[in-house]
Amino acid sequence: MTDSKYFTTTKKGEIFELKAELNSDKKEKKKEAVKKVIASMTVGKDVSALFPDVVNCMQTDNLELKKLVYLYLMNYAKSQPDMAIMAVNTFVKDCEDLNPLIRALAVRTMGCIRVDKITEYLCEPLRKCLKDEDPYVRKTAAVCVAKLHDINAQLVEDQGFLDTLKDLISDSNPMVVANAVAALSEIAESHPNSNLLDLNPQTINKLLTALNECTEWGQIFILDCLASYLPRDDRESQSICERVTPRLSHANSAVVLSAVKVLMKFMEMLPKDLDYYGTLLKKLAPPLVTLLSAEPELQYVALRNINLIVQKRPEILKHEMKVFFVKYNDPIYVKLEKLDIMIRLASQANIAQVLAELKEYATEVDVDFVRKAVRAIGRCAIKVEQSAERCVSTLLDLIQTKVNYVVQEAIVVIKDIFRKYPNKYESVIATLCENLDSLDEPEARAAMIWIVGEYAERIDNADELLESFLEGFHDESTQVQLQLLTAIVKLFLKKPTETQELVQQVLSLATQDSDNPDLRDRGYIYWRLLSTDPVAAKEVVLAEKPLISEETDLIEPTLLEELICHIGTLASVYHKPPSAFVEGSRGVQHKRLPPRAGSGESTESPDVGQSGPSEAPPAVIPSQGDLLGDLLNLDLAPPTATVPSVQPSMQMGAMDLLGGGLDSLLGGDIGGSPSMGAGLGAAPAAMPASLGGAPAVGGGLGDLFDLGGGVGMPTGSYVAPKTVWLLAMKAKGLEISGTFARRGGIIQMDLSLTNKAMSVMTDFAIQFNRNSFGLAPAGPLQVLTPLSPNQTIDVSLPLSTSGPVMKMEPLNNLQVAVKNNIDVFYFSCQYPLSLLFVEDGKMDRQVFLATWKDIPNDNEAQFQIKDIHLNSDVASNKLQGSNIFTIAKRTVEGQDMLYQSVKLTNGIWVLAEMRIQTGNPNYTWMCWRRPHVRECVSQNDSPVIS
Amino acid sequence: MPNHPVPVPSSVLAALKNKTIHLSAAKMIHSLFLVNASGDIFLEKHWKSVVSRSVCDYFFEALERATEPENVPPVIPTPHHYLINVLRHRIYFVAVIQSEVPPLFVIEFLHRVVDTFQDYFGVCTEAAIKDNVVVVYELLEEMLDNGFPLATESNILKELIKPPTILRTVVNTITGSTNVGEQLPTGQLSVVPWRRTGVKYTNNEAYFDVIEEIDAIIDKSGSTITAEIQGVIDACVKLTGMPDLTLSFMNPRLLDDVSFHPCVRFKRWEAERILSFIPPDGNFRLLSYHVSSQNLVAIPVYVKHNISFREGSSQGRFELTLGPKQTMGKAVESVLVSSQLPRGVLNANLNPSQGTYTFDPVTKLLSWDVGKINPQKLPSLKGSMSLQAGASKPDENPTINIQFKIQQLAISGLKVNRLDMYGEKYKPFKGIKYMTKAGKFQVRT
């Protein structure tokens, strides 16, 4: 008698049979039939056709049957909304049942039925359940509010459920508190700026009390909520930490990690000389170590987070190296993470042990793991200077094994060791050369060629070796070709007499026979350098090389801080900013660690290198963008995948140029106003899409109007405050914020460049992609001095409108590339349309009148600007400052009508009528566009007509 | 050359836009799929809208790429969801999430699902789940509401949904009653949510098992690289009413890294190093602890080994001898040695002094069931291995994995001092058992 019997009916008439059974008079038979239906559902069979029959079984006293029917309803209500209504009455009745279990079950199930019509009926029962005498019902109802909010947010707000939910934070039952917090956090996620979780010392205290008594899951919700609180001072911070530390001993690893997050964040505020600070550091290690003895999946997540923690506070785990030693039957994903952390923790004190382990790993079976272990040995050599010699001899031992991929990895890392410690280990070159023939991977070949070129003067047959590579030049990968070119040039500069023929051969191969522009460019540069000034060539090509960094893959400090605030989340597993995981338009709040009190330490300099042997900030290996580095061939560092990313807030949906532009012109606060749709003529279909975008478009008419009275406002065009266009964490430490301005008929892009990385930035350049109005830089980006760390430079870049034109989505979108010595970064921004309003935009009155009459009705659109308290004259003056000219004015029935003209840089005229009613703060704006220039501007459903 | 023209690749930008995973506000666990060892989905449960099972294709891709079943990464990103999976009892539990959810939260929940199934059905297998599919469905619905965990304590679940037993099935069939509880579980909202009220037993008993597992890595020369102890105290408490227990240790200092069951009063532990708690009814894990490598961990067995291959020969030598080391006079039992021999090994011809051995020529897994170690006559396994003709000398060194048990000993030295009961008048039977086992005990050669 098991449930597997429910799977056995596979005959054709199955559904009909079930239908008959469901309508049977016998209770038992009904129940069995519903069970069969559920069983079919679990394996993914479609049994939605039985909907009315199953719903008929709902009116029953049998709780099990009721539950089964509810299960079914939740699954299929969405596909049968009309039928689902049939169930409403039973739900409402069940919400009044004497048994709290049934009340809770009903309100819980109703919330899961995502059908609009049902939600209306849900409100009343839900309101009652939120105030139910039984805490079990209240806690279920709290979650239901979150469900309802997901279906219909407006309804939840209108019904005042959010306030009720906030009240539940003070509930006497800890489980109710935890669920209320969970529900509010979920709702708050879709309202980033709302004050839903308004945390103050009183609510924090309530949460901390509930923390001790609620279930493990509730504890996670509460801890995550606590993590978003910013204590007022270090004393409050300490008292919260004290009350959170007991959670570190919880059996549930998610509770432990959430507690670690709270502590890592709040301890930032504690003065370092405080005794408690040291105590806390000690308390953090054991729970993290314990996580590593859990199941491999838990270990993986823990290890990814520990990777962040050791970068931020290496002192916590510096004595725990051994727990990261790899067991041979660990899953590969655990092995690789452990290895990474071992290297981060490697220091002079433990390097011997680490090396012995790494050597052991290099003989394992898994190729990926072995490769990474060999690489790790190289990283240790670079990180711990005292161990370099031992690392090199370990690598030589490994090369002797002749295992092909081990040899190749070893050669790649030995090249880095040569870079770090020049003129120290050249004695091993002979051994390396023995393996020349077995190298078949480009990276290893390139590394070997670099070594030969760099030490050409010590290798007697360097020319022969390089020549042997030259034979198959065209079959090599670009990496190897570039390396070979440089190596031969180096060789030539060192031994000019014997290698003239060789260098000519390689230069001609690179410049004449190659299709690769990089290779050709480099070839020509060398050629010219060598032919014009060999001395200079020597200085350039054989120049002293900058140091390579001790640590690789260090996370940018700003990103690290943000990730520390998100310990335990997906973001922390992927080491990517949380904004990558939520929809951009929701406006992600970037969390930062709180500033430390007392100790006078700036937050900008996190104490990364604390336990390391040197305090000096690690230099960053210049990557491929740097031309000088290119010539010196310093670009051998593992290619860092720079993903040019766009700032999320700029990725609005399709926004019509004038729709979006005027929208903000006429006031950023227009977004969301229900009066928008009341347009004359064609209701603009594109408008809703642009609503969300309005705030992103900086400046505009609305801004022109705001600032209250505006008396004493400069008559010039309005300039929006600078907004951040490029985040430091996405651009290797370069942050760019900016705005646009029109000054004296010249369009300018005002930029602030801030260096948040740890090395100096130079060689800035800027370029625009083709755009709707042909905006292009009128001159180079004038950043004359190098930008040192933490320095900000303001520059104004004059723009012309004579660049190539391409229609953009939205029309006022501008894609920009900024280059510096580190890399090229891409971002996009949007300019206010008023930027393009030219000074001679005042139309002759007669022409205006004639044009006005010509405009067909369907070319018009209407907007309302709210809450502007200006009279028509002031408004007209202010608009003139932005090159919106008033041609005529008339007054009809207390309404001022202003007729206005605007000319865009590409010669398009926009005519408008503005109605201002005295006493009414709302303006109505109507715009027209001439039909024959329509196609130049925008898509057909443009709401704006000239 | 700062002014090198840099075209912005708008196609790249567009592609990137799509790459950002847009997650809806839907929180927590969205759906659950159970996948068996042959890659078939045999159960699905959705707590929100239905997610097509094609989302599991991303999981199957990862499964295909993985060299071993346990190498599937626990978190797999897909364009619209994240898949978080755990492998237990040869079943993958694949949770689908749509928003930023703490992955550990999901993994811990999945573990709880597995534990619950095991608790209810005795085993957690595909057959057991299919046999009880309706109970499984009811359980999953009860454990999670809108993706929020609802009731995960076994005590409470059992009051809501009765576990299937043969007797109950028969009774239900005859009387027509159900296996769903009609009453709100009593413990659900009390101060002790883990315990139900009205518990009654004729025999009142409380048993505690102190079980320690040694994880160790021993290097070639026999010296210890790491050794640590993972200990747990599992309890089986069948006591009437609301007993309040205290458990004290002879040497509580050993326990500096502990994780408690929620029933343990943390403040009392902090202050007096005494475990004070009102226990759940039935079986539960009272505490788990970790004795790290900082302290000296005794190693109960040693291995002498000689596994060697000669260059140019198609034969290899295999010699292995086991012996007891620090066992505090107790016998080492149930010893099982296993080792993954190099791929080049064709077959092994060995001679055990006791027990039996097997060698699987396909997986190259050698396992030797030794039994008990007799200190007077040490068990050994000796013989030769044959290599593939013409194959070169294998370059990997096999690792030897050892399992063993030692009864009546907690290797860390942990000892329970006394167990007292307050709050109830009767005298319970009390019992403490100690056991040491090998966890991941590995010897490198």
Short mmCIF file of N, CA, C and O in Angstrom, two decimals, chain A residues 11 45 223 501 529 547 633 660 866 900:
data_model
loop_
_atom_site.label_atom_id
_atom_site.label_comp_id
_atom_site.label_asym_id
_atom_site.label_seq_id
_atom_site.Cartn_x
_atom_site.Cartn_y
_atom_site.Cartn_z
N LYS A 11 -3.05 4.64 -18.74
CA LYS A 11 -3.93 4.40 -19.88
C LYS A 11 -4.42 5.72 -20.48
O LYS A 11 -4.28 6.77 -19.90
N LYS A 45 3.02 16.09 -14.96
CA LYS A 45 1.93 15.86 -15.91
C LYS A 45 0.91 16.99 -15.79
O LYS A 45 0.69 17.52 -14.71
N LEU A 223 19.32 38.67 11.47
CA LEU A 223 20.73 39.05 11.35
C LEU A 223 20.97 39.83 10.06
O LEU A 223 21.69 40.82 10.06
N GLU A 501 70.34 39.85 -39.51
CA GLU A 501 69.50 39.14 -40.49
C GLU A 501 68.20 38.68 -39.83
O GLU A 501 67.12 38.84 -40.37
N LEU A 529 61.98 52.86 -34.66
CA LEU A 529 62.87 53.13 -33.54
C LEU A 529 64.30 52.71 -33.88
O LEU A 529 65.25 53.47 -33.69
N LEU A 547 57.89 46.91 -11.06
CA LEU A 547 57.72 45.71 -10.24
C LEU A 547 56.39 45.04 -10.53
O LEU A 547 55.41 45.71 -10.84
N ASN A 633 56.81 44.18 -23.29
CA ASN A 633 56.23 42.86 -23.09
C ASN A 633 56.00 42.54 -21.65
O ASN A 633 56.46 41.55 -21.13
N GLY A 660 11.60 61.29 -23.25
CA GLY A 660 12.46 61.26 -22.07
C GLY A 660 13.01 62.64 -21.75
O GLY A 660 12.98 63.10 -20.63
N LYS A 866 4.25 69.63 -12.63
CA LYS A 866 3.54 69.83 -11.37
C LYS A 866 4.32 70.72 -10.43
O LYS A 866 5.55 70.75 -10.46
N GLN A 900 6.06 79.10 -27.76
CA GLN A 900 7.52 79.03 -27.66
C GLN A 900 8.13 78.28 -28.81
O GLN A 900 7.50 77.41 -29.41
#
